[in-house]
mmCIF file of N, CA and C in Angstrom:
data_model
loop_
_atom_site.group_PDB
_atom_site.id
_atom_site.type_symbol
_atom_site.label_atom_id
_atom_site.label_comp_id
_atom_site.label_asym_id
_atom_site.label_seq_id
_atom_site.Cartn_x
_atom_site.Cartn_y
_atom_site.Cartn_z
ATOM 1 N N UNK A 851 -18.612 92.532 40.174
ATOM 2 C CA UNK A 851 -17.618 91.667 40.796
ATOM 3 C C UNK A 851 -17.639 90.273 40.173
ATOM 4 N N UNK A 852 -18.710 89.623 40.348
ATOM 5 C CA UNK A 852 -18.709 88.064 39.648
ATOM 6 C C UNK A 852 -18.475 88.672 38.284
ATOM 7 N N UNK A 853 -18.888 89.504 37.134
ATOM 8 C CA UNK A 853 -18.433 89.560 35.962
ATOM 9 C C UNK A 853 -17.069 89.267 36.087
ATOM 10 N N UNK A 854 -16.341 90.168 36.599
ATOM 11 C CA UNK A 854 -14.925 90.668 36.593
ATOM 12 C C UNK A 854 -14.033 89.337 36.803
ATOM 13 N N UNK A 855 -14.520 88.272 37.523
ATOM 14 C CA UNK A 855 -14.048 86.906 38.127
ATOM 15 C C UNK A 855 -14.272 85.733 36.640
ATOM 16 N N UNK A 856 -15.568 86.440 36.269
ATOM 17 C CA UNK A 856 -15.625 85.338 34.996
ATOM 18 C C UNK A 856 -14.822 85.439 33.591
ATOM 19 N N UNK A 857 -14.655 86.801 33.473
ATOM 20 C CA UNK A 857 -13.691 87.289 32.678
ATOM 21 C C UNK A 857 -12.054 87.395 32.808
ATOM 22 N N UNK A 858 -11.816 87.222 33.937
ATOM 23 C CA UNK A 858 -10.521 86.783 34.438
ATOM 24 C C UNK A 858 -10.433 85.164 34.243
ATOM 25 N N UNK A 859 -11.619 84.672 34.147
ATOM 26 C CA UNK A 859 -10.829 82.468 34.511
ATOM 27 C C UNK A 859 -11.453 82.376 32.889
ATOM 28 N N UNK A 860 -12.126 83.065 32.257
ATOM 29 C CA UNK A 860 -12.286 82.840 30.876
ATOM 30 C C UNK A 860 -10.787 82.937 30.062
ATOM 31 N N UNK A 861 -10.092 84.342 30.274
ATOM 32 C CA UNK A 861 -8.792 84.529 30.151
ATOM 33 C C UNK A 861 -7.946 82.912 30.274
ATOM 34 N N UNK A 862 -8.161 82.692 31.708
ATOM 35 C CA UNK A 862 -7.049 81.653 32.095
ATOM 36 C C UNK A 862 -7.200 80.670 31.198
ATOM 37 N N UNK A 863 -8.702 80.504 31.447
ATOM 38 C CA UNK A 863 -8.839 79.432 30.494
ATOM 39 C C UNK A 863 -8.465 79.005 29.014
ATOM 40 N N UNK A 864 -8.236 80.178 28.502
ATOM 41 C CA UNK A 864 -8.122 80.443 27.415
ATOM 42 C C UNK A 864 -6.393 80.311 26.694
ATOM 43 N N UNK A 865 -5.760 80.668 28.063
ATOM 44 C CA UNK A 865 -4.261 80.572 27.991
ATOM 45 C C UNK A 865 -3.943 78.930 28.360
ATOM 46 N N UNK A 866 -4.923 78.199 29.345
ATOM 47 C CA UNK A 866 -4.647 76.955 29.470
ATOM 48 C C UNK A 866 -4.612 76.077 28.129
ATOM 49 N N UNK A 867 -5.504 76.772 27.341
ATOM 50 C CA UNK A 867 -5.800 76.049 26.079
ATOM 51 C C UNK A 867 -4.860 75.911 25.283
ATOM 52 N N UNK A 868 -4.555 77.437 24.777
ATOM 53 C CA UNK A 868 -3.283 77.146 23.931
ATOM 54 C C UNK A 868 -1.611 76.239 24.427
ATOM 55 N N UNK A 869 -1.916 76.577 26.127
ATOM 56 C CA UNK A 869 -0.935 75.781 26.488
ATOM 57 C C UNK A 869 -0.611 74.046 25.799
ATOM 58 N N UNK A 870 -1.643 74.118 26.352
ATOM 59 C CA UNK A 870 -2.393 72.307 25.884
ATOM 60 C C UNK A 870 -1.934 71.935 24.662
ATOM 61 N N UNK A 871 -2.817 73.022 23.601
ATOM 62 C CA UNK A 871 -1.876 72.976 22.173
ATOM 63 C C UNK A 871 -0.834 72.708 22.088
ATOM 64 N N UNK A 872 0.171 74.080 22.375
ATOM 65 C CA UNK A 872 1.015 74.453 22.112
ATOM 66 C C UNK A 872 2.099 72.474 22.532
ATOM 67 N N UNK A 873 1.723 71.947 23.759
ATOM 68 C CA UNK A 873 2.172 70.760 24.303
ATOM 69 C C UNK A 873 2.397 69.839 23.357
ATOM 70 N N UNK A 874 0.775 69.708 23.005
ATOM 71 C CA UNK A 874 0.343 68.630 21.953
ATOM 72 C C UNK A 874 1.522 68.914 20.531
ATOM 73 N N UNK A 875 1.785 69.947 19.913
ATOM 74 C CA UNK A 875 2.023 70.243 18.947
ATOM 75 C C UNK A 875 3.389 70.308 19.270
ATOM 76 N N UNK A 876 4.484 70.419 19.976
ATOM 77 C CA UNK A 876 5.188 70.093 20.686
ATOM 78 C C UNK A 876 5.644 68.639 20.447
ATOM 79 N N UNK A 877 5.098 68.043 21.353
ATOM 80 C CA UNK A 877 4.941 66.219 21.526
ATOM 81 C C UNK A 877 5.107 65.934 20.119
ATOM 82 N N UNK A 878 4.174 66.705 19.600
ATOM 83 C CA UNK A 878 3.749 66.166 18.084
ATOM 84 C C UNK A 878 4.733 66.300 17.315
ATOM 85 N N UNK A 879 5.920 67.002 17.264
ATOM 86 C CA UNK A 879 6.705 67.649 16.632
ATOM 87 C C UNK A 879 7.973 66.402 17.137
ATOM 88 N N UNK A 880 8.177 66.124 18.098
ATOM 89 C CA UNK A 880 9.509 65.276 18.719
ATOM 90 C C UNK A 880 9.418 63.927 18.211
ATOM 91 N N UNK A 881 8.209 63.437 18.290
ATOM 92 C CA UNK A 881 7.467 62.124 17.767
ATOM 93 C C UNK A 881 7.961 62.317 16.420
ATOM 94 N N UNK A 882 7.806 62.982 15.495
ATOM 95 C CA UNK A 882 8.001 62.923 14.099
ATOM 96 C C UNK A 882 9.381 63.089 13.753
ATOM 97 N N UNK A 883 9.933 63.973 14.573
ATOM 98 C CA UNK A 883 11.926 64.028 14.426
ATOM 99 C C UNK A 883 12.066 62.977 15.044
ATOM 100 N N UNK A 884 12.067 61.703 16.166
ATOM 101 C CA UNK A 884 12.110 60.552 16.316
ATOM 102 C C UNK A 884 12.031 59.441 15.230
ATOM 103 N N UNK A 885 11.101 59.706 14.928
ATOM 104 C CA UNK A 885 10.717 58.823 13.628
ATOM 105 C C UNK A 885 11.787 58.847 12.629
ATOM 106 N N UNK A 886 11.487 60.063 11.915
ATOM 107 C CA UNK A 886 12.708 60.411 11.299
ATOM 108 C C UNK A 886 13.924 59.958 11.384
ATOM 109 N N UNK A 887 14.553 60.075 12.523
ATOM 110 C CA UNK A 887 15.797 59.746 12.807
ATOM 111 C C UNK A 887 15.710 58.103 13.045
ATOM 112 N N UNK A 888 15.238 57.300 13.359
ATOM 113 C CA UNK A 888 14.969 55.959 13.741
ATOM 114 C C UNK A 888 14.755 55.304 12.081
ATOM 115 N N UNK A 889 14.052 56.005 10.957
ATOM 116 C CA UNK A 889 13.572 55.307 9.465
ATOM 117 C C UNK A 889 14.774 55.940 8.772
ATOM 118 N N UNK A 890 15.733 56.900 9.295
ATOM 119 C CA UNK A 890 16.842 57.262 8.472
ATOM 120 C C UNK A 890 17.879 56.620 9.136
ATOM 121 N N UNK A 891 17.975 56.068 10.362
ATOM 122 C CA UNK A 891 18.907 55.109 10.659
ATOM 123 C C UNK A 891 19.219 53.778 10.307
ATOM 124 N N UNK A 892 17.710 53.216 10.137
ATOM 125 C CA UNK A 892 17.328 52.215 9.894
ATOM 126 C C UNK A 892 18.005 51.789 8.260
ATOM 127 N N UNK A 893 17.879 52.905 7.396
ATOM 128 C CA UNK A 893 18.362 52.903 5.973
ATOM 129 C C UNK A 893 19.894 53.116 5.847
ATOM 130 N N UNK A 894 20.630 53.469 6.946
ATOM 131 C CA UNK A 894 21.707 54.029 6.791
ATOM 132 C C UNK A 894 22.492 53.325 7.473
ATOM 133 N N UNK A 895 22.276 52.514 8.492
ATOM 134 C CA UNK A 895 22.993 51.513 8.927
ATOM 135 C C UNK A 895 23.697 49.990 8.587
ATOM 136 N N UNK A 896 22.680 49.566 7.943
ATOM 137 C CA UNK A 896 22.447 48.234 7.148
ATOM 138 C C UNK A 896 24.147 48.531 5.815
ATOM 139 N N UNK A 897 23.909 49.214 5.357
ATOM 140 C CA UNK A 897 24.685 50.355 4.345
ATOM 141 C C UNK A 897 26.099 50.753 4.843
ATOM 142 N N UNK A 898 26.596 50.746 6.389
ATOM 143 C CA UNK A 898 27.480 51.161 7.012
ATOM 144 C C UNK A 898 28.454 49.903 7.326
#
């Protein structure tokens, strides 16, 4: 029984993790198309 409980929240745990990632890398990803778009505006406006 306690095995069966530790191997079930190891699981969870395990899915919490990549969640986390998956967030981070995410975040991480919007931050950089932000950027992007803000240092290509920045060049393209001045120009307009």
């Amino acid at each position: 029984m306690f095995i069966e409980e530790h191997i079930n929240f190891s699981k969870l745990d395990g899915q919490d993790m990549m969640m986390a990632i998956w967030h981070l890398l995410l975040n991480y990803e919007l931050k950089a198309c932000l950027l992007r778009l803000i240092i290509c505006g920045s060049i393209l406006l001045p120009s307009i």
